[in-house]
Short mmCIF file of C-alpha atoms in Angstrom, two decimals:
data_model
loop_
_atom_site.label_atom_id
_atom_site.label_comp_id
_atom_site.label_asym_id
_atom_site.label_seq_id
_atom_site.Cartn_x
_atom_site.Cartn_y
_atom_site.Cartn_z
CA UNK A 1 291.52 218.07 73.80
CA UNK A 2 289.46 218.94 70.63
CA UNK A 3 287.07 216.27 70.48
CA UNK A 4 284.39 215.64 67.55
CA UNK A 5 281.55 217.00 70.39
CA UNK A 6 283.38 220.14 70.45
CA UNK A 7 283.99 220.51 66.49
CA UNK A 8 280.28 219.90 66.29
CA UNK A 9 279.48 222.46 68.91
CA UNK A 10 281.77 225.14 67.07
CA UNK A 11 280.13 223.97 63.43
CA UNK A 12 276.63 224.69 65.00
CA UNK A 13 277.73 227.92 66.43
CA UNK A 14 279.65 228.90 63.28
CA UNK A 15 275.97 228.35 61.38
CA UNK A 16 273.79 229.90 63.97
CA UNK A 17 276.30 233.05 63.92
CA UNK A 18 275.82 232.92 60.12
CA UNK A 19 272.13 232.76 59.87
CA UNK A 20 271.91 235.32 62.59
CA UNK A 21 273.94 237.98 60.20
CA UNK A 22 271.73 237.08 57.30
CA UNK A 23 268.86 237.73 59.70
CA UNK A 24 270.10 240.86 60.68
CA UNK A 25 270.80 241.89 57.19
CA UNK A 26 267.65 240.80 55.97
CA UNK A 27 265.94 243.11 58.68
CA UNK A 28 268.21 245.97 57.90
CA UNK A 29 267.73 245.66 54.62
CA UNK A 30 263.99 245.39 54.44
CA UNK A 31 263.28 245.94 58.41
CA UNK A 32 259.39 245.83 60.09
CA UNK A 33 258.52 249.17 60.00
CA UNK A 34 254.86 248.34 62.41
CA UNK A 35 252.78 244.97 63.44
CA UNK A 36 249.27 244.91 63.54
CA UNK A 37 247.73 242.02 65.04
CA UNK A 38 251.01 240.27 65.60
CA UNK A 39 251.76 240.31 61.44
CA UNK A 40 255.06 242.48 60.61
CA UNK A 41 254.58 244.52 57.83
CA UNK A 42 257.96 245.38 56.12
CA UNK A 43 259.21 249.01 55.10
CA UNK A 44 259.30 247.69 51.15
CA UNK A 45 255.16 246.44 51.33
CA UNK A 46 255.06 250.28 53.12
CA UNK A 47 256.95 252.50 50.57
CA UNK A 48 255.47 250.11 47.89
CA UNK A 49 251.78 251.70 49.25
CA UNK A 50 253.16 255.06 49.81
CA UNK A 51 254.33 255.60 47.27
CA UNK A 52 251.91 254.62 44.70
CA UNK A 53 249.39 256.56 46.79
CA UNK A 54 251.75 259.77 46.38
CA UNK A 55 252.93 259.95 42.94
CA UNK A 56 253.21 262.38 40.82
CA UNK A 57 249.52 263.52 39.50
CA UNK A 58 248.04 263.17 42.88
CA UNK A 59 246.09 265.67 44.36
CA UNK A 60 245.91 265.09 48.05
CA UNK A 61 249.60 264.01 48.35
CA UNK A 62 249.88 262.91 52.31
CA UNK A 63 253.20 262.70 54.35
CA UNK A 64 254.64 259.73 55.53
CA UNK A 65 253.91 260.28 58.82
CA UNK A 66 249.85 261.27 58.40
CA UNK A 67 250.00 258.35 56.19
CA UNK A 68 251.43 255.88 58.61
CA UNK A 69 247.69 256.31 60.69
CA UNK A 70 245.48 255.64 56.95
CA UNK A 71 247.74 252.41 56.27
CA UNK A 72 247.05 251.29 59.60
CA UNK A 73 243.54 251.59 58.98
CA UNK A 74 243.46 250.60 56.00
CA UNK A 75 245.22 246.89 57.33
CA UNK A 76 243.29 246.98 60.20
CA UNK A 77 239.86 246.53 58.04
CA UNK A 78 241.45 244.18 56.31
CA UNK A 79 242.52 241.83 59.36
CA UNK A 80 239.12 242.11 60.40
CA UNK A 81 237.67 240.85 57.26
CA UNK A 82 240.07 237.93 57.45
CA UNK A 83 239.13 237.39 60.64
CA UNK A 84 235.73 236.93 59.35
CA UNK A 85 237.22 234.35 56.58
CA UNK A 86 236.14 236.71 53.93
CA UNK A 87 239.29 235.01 51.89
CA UNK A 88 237.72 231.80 51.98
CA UNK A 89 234.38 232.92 50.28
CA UNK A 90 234.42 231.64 46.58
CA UNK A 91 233.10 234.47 45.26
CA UNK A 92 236.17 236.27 46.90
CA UNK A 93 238.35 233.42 45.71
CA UNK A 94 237.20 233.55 41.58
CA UNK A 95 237.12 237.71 41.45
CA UNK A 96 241.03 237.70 43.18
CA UNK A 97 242.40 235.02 41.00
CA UNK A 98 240.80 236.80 37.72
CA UNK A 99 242.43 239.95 38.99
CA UNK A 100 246.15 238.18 39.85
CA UNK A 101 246.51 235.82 36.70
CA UNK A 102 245.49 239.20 34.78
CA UNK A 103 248.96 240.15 35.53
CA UNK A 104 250.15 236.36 36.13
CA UNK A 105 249.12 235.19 33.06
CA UNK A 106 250.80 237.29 30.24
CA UNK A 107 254.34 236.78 31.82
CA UNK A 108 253.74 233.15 31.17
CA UNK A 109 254.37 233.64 27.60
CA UNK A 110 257.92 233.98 26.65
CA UNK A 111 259.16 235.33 22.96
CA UNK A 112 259.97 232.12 21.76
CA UNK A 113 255.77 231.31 22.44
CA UNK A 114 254.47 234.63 20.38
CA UNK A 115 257.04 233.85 17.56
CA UNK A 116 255.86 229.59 17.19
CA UNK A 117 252.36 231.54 17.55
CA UNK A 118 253.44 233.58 14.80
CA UNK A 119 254.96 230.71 12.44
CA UNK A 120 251.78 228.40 12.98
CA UNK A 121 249.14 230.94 12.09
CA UNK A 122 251.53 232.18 9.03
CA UNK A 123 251.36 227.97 7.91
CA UNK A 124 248.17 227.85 8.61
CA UNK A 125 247.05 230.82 6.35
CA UNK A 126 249.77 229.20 3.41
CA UNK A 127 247.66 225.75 3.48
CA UNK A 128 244.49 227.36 3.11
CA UNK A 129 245.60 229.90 0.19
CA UNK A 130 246.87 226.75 -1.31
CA UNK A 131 249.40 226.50 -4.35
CA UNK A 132 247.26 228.80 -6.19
CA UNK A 133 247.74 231.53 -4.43
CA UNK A 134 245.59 234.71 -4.49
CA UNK A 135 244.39 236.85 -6.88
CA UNK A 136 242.94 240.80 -6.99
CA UNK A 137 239.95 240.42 -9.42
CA UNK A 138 237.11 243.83 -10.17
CA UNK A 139 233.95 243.11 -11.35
CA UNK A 140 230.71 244.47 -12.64
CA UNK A 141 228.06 243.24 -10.73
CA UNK A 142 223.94 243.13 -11.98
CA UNK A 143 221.99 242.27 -8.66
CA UNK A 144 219.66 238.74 -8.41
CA UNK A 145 217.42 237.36 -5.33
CA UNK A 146 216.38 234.40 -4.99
CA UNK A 147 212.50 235.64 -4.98
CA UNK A 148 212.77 237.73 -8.16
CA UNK A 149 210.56 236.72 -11.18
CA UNK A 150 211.05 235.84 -14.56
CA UNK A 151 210.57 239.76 -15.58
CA UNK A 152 213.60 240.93 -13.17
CA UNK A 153 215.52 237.63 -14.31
CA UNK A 154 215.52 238.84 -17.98
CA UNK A 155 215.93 242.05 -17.56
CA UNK A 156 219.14 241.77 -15.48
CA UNK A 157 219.95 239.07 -18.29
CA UNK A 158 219.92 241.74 -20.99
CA UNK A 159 221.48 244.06 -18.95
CA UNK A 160 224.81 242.09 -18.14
CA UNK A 161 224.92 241.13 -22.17
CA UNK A 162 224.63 244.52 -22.71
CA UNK A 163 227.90 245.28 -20.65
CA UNK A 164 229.58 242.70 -21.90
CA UNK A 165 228.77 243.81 -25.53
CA UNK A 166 229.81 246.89 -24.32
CA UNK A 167 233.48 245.83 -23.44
CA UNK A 168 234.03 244.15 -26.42
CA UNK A 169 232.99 246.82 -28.58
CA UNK A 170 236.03 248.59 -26.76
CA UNK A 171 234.23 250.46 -23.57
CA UNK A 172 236.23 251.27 -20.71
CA UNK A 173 236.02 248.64 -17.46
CA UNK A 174 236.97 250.96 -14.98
CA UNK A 175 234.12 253.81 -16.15
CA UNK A 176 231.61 250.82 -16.61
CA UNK A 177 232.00 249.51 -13.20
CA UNK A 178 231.80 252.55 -11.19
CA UNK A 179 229.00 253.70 -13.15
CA UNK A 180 227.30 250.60 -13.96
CA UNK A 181 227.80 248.03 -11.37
CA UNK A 182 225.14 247.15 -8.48
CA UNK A 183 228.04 246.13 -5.97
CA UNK A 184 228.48 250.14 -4.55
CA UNK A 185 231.17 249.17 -2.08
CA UNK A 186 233.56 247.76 -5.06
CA UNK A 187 231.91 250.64 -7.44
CA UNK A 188 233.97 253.48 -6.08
CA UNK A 189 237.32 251.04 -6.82
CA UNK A 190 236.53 250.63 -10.56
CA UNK A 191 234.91 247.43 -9.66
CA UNK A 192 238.23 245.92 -7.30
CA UNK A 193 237.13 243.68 -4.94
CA UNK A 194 240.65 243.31 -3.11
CA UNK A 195 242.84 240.22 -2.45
CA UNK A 196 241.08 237.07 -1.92
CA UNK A 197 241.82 233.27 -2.19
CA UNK A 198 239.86 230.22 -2.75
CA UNK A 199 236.89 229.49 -0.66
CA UNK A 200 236.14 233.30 0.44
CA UNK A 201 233.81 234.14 -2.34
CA UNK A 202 231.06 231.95 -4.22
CA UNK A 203 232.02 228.63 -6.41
CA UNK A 204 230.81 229.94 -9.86
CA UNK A 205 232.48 233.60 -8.86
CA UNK A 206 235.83 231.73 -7.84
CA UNK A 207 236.61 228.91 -10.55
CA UNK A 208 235.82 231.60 -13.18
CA UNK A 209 238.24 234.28 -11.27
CA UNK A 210 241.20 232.03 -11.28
CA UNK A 211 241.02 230.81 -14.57
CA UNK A 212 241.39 234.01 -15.36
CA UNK A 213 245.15 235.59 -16.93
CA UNK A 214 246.13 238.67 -15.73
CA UNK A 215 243.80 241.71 -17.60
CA UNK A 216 241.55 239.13 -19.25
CA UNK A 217 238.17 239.72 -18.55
CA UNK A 218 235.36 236.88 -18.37
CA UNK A 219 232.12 235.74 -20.21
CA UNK A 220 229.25 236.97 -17.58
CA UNK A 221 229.32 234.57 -14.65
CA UNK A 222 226.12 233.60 -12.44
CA UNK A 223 226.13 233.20 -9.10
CA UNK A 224 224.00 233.10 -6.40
CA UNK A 225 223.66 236.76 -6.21
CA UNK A 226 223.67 237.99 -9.52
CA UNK A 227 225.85 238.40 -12.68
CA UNK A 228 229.24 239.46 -12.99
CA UNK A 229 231.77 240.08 -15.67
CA UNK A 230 234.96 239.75 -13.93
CA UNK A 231 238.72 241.07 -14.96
CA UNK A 232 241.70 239.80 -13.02
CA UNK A 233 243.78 242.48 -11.51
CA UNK A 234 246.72 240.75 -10.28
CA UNK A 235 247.69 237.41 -8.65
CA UNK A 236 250.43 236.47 -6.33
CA UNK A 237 251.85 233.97 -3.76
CA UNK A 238 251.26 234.51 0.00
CA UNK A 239 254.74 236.79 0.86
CA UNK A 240 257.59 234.94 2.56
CA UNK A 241 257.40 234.53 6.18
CA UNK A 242 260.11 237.10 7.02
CA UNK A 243 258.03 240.50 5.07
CA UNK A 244 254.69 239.18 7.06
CA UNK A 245 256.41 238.78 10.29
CA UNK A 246 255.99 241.72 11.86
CA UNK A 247 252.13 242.22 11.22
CA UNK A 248 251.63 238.76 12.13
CA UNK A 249 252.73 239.79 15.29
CA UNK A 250 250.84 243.00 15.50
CA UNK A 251 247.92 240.84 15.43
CA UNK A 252 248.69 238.43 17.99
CA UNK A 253 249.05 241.66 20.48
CA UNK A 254 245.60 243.53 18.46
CA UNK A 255 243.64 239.89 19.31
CA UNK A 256 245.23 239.32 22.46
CA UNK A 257 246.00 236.09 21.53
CA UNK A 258 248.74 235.82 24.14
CA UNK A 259 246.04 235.23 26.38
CA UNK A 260 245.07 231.79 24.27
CA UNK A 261 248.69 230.79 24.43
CA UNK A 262 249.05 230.76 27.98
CA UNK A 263 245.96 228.90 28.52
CA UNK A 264 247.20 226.30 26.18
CA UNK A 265 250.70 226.20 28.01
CA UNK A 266 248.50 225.77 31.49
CA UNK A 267 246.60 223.30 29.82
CA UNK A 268 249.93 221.52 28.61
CA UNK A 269 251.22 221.64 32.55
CA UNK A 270 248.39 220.12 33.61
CA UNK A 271 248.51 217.62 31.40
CA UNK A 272 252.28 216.49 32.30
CA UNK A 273 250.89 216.38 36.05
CA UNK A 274 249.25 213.58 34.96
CA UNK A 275 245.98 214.47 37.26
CA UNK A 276 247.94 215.64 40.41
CA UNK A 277 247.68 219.19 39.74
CA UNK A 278 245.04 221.61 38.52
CA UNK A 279 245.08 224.82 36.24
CA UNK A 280 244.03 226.74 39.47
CA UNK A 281 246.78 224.94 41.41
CA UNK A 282 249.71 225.69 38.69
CA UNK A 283 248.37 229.53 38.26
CA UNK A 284 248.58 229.42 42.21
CA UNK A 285 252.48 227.97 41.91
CA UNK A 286 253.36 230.49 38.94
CA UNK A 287 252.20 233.53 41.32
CA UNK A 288 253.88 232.35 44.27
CA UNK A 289 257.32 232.06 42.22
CA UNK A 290 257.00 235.45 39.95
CA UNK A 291 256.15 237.02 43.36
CA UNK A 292 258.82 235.99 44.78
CA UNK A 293 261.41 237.09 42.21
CA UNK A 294 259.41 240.67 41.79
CA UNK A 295 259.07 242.45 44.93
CA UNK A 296 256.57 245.19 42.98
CA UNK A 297 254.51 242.06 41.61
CA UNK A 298 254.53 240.61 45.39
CA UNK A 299 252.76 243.50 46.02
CA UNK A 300 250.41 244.68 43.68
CA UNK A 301 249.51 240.87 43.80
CA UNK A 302 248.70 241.42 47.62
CA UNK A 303 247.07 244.99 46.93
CA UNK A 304 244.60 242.73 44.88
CA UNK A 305 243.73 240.46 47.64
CA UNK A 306 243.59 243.25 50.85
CA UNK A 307 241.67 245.55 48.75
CA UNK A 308 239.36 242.91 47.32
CA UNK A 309 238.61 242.48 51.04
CA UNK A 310 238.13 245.84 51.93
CA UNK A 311 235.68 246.37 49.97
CA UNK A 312 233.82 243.28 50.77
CA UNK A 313 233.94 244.45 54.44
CA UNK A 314 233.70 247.97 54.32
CA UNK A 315 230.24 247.33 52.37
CA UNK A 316 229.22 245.26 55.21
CA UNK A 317 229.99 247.54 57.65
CA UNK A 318 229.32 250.92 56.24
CA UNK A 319 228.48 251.33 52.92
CA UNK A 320 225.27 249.24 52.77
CA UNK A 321 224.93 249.59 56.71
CA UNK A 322 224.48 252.75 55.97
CA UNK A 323 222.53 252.60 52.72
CA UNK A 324 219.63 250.58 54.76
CA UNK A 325 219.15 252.03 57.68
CA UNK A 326 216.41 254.41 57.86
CA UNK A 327 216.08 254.75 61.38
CA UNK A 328 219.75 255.89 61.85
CA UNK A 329 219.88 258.22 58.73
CA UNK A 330 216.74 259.49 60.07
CA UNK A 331 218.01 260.02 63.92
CA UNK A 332 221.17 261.27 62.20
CA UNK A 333 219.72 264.09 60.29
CA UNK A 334 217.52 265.42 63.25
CA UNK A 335 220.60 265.75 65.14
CA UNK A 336 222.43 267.41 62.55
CA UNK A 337 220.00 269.64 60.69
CA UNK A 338 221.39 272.78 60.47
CA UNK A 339 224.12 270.97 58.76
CA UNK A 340 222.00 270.59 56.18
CA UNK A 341 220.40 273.79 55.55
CA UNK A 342 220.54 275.32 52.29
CA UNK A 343 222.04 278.38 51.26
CA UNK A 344 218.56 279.38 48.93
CA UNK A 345 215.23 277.95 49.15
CA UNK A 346 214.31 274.80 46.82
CA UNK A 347 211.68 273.39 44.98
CA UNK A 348 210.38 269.99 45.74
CA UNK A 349 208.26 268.25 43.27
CA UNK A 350 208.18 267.66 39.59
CA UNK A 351 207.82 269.34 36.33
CA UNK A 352 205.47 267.86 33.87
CA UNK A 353 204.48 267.85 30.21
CA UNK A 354 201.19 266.60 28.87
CA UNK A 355 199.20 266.65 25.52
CA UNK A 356 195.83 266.99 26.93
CA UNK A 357 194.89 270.43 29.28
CA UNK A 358 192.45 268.00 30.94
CA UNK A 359 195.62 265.90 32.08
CA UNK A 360 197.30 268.92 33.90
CA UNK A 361 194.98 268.36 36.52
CA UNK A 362 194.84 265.02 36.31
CA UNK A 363 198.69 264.54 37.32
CA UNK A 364 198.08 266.82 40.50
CA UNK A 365 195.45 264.63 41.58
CA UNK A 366 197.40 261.21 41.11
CA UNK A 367 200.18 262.42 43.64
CA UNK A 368 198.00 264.10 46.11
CA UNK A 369 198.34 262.74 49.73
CA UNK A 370 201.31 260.30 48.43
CA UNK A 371 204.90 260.22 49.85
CA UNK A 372 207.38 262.24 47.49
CA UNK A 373 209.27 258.63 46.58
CA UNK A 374 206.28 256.88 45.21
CA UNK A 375 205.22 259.83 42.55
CA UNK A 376 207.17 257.66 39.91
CA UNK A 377 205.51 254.81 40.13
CA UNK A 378 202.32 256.04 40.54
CA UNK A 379 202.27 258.36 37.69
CA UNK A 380 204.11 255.40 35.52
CA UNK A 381 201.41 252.81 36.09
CA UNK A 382 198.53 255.51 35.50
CA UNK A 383 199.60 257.36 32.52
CA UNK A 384 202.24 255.85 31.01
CA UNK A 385 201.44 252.03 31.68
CA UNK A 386 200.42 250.84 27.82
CA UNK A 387 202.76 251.60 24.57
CA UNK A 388 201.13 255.09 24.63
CA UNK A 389 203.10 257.88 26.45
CA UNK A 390 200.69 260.41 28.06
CA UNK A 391 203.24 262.65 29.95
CA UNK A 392 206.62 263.35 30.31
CA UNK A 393 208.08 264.00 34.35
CA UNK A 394 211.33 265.42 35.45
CA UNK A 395 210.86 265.01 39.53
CA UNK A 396 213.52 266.12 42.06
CA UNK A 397 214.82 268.96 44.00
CA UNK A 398 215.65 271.71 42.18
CA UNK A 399 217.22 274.98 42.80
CA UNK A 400 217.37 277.98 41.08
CA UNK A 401 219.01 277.49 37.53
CA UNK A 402 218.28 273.98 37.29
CA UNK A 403 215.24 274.27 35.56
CA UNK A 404 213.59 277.17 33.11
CA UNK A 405 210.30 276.55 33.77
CA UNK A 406 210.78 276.19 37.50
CA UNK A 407 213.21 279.23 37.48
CA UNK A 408 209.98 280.97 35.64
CA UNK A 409 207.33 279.74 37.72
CA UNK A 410 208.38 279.09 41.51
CA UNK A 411 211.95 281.42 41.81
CA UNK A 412 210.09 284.19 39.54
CA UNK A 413 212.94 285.00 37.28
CA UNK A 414 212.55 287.28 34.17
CA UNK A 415 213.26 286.50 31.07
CA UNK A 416 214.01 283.24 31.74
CA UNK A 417 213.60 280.80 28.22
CA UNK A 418 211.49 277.78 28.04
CA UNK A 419 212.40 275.48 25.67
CA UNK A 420 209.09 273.43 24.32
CA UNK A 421 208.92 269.74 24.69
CA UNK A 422 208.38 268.38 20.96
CA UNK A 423 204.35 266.59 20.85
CA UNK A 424 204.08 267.70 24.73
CA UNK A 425 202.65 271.30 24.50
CA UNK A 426 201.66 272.10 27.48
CA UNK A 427 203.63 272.88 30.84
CA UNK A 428 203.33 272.82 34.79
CA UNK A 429 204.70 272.20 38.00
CA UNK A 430 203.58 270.58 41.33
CA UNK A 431 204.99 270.53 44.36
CA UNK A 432 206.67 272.77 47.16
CA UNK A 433 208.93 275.49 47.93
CA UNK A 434 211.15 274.78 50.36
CA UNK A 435 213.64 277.33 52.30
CA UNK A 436 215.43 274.55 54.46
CA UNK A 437 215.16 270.46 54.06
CA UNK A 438 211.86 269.15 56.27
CA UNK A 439 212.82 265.46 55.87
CA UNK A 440 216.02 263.52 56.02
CA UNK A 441 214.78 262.58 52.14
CA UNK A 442 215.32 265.56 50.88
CA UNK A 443 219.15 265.41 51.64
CA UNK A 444 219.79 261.84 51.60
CA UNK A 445 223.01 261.87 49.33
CA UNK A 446 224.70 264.19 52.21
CA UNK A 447 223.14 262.65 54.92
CA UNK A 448 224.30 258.75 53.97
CA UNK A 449 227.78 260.18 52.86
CA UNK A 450 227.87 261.83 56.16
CA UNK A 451 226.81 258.95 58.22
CA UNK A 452 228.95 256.67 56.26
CA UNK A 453 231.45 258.72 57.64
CA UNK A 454 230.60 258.09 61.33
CA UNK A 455 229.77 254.59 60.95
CA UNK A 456 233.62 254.43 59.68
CA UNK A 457 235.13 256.35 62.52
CA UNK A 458 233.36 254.00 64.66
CA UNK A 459 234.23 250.71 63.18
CA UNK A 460 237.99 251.86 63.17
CA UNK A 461 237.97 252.81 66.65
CA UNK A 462 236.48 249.82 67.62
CA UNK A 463 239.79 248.21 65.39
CA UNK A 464 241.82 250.19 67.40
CA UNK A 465 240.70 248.93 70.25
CA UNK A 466 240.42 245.09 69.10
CA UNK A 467 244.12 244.81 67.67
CA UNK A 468 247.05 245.62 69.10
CA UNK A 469 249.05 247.82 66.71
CA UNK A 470 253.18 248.37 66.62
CA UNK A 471 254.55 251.22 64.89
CA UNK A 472 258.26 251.20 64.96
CA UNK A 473 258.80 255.25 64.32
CA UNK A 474 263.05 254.81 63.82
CA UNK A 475 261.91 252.53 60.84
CA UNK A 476 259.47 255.01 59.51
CA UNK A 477 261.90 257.95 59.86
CA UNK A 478 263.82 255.78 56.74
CA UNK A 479 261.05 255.56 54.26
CA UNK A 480 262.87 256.70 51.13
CA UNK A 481 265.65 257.56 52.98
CA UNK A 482 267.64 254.68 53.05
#
């Protein structure tokens, strides 16, 4: 008999059966290509990686299959670093969330949001023109300050009538201004100053322009500045809407306004949440749903926040491990000298540039008996330490070719050209040549590069060991292949 227990057996079997194929066709679609630490990465977030690391352009293009072994490395530091709640550090927290609503943020803003943008700073600009539009007026300008005397008063005085008596006795505005006028930016325009509108230039300047016709030219006018005789040029109406459009826009994207309008649009959610969410919390809700619809974003999101953490780790545990730790650069470069030798002998010390002959010996003495990284200072706080500049110091390593007057002095080369430091006249060295490095110090770039290196092939070992990793070679056979 088919009872209502077995019709809801056969539903539930019907449903399991059904979420089992979309199951299986989620994993054949996008299947787990490896697990480290128990968390499946899928073959998209892998190709996504690959890729990206291998595209065209790229120097040191990997395959898939040596690049398998850096990706696993690369998510084993940053497991670790989450293991070490890195992620919850809100310095971590602020830097990822300015990098993700970077790309978060300008999606926010639909067409519809640049072109009300558009429309509200084109009424904006119409209420302040006003109904009087603008207006193109030149001028001939005399120069005034507020601290010039009766003398300079009068003369400009008689020098702007004289202008004017000039025009009206039929002389040429155009010559007059560029000739004439104390305004040299306007000058080379025959006096134009360019569109303007009320409120952008002085009061006694602007009532005077726009009662102004077309071609008339004014009385002399005194402003703050000075005199002018001014001629309108032309006047106009702000343009319609429609011919300013597409500039309008063009500055939105110039000013990055778009940026303004999503913060006002977050600021308008969190608003309507009437307290119950914040502007952190909405951006959060925003990337989770964008993510979610673009597998690329999804990822370059997550790129963000793993390699955010790398770096905070790996600077932990190498870089500035490294960086401080004298003793094991040291220990490092006595095991590994001949690593280190140099393929032509060096000079260690400094090349210097005084005024005075008595200061050539003077700088030898300062150093004497001090260690090679304290010359600076030394030589700073002794002859440079007031507003006067005794000497001039290059200090370093150098090898042949590096510089003239050690390629002259120390290496011996002929006919080698030494260029003269201007108010320093006189030349020398001090210091050492060197046919192999003596101290770690002298190769410390290599050295800490090199020892950066072992520190890292330590660490990861050690990851290797910590973390069980998966790699599920059938699925990495199908990268780009499928």
């Amino acid at each position: 008999m088919f009872t209502y227990h077995s019709l809801m057996k056969t539903i539930s079997l019907l449903a399991g059966l059904l979420l089992f194929a979309g199951s299986l066709f989620a994993q054949t679609n996008d299947p787990v290509i490896m697990k480290i630490a128990g968390q499946p990465i899928t073959r998209s977030e892998f190709e996504y990686s690959y890729n990206k690391n291998n595209s065209e352009g790229v120097i040191d293009k990997k395959s898939v299959t040596d690049y398998v072994d850096l990706f696993i490395n690369y998510k084993l530091k940053v497991q670790a670093a989450l293991d070490e709640r890195m992620d919850t550090l809100s310095s971590y927290k602020k830097e990822f969330r300015q990098y993700r609503d970077q790309q978060i943020r300008p999606a926010l803003v639909t067409d519809d949001d640049v072109e009300k943008e558009a429309r509200s700073i084109y009424d904006g600009e119409v209420k302040r023109v006003g109904p009087d539009g603008l207006v193109k007026p030149a001028h001939i300008f005399v120069r005034l300050s507020p601290n010039d005397g009766k003398d300079r008063e009068a003369a400009a005085k008689q020098k702007i009538d004289s202008l004017y008596n000039a025009l009206k006795a039929g002389a040429d505005f155009d010559e007059l201004a560029r000739t004439k006028s104390e305004d040299p930016g306007a000058a080379v325009k025959a006096g134009v100053i360019g569109w303007i509108s009320h409120g952008q230039t002085f009061e006694e300047f602007d009532k005077a322009a726009y009662a102004l016709s077309i071609g008339e030219v004014s009385e002399p006018v005194l402003s703050p500045v000075g005199w002018h005789i001014i001629k309108m040029i032309e006047k106009k109406q702000i343009e319609p809407y429609d011919s300013l459009r597409q500039n309008i826009i063009s500055f939105i994207e110039r000013r990055n306004l778009r940026d303004g309008i999503a913060e006002r649009k977050i600021q308008e959610e969190v608003k309507a949440s009437e307290g119950k969410q914040t502007a952190e919390q909405i951006m959060d809700a925003h990337a989770e749903r964008m993510a979610a619809e673009n597998p690329d974003l999804k990822y370059l999101i997550r790129e963000y926040h793993d390699g955010l953490l790398l770096y905070e780790i790996s600077n932990r545990e190498v870089w500035e491990k490294a960086a401080n730790d004298e003793a094991g650069l040291t220990a490092f470069f006595s095991k590994n000298k001949k690593k280190y030798a140099w393929d032509s002998p060096r000079f260690k010390g400094m090349v210097y540039h005084v005024k005075d002959q008595k200061d050539v010996k003077a700088v030898k003495k300062c150093v004497q008996g001090l260690a090679f990284a304290d010359w600076n200072e030394k030589l700073r706080s002794t002859f440079n330490g007031d507003s006067i500049i005794r000497i001039r110091v290059e200090k370093g390593i150098f090898k042949k070719g590096d510089n003239a007057l050690v390629d002259s002095l120390v290496f011996k080369e002929k006919n080698v050209k030494v260029k003269k430091l201007k108010d320093y006249p006189i030349d020398a060295i001090y210091g050492k040549k060197l046919k192999a490095p003596k101290e770690m110090s002298d190769v410390r770039s290599l050295v800490t590069s090199d020892y950066q290196e072992l520190l890292e092939r330590n660490w990861v070992a050690e990851l290797r060991k910590k973390y069980l990793v998966e790699v599920y070679e059938e699925v990495v056979k199908t990268v780009n292949n499928h």
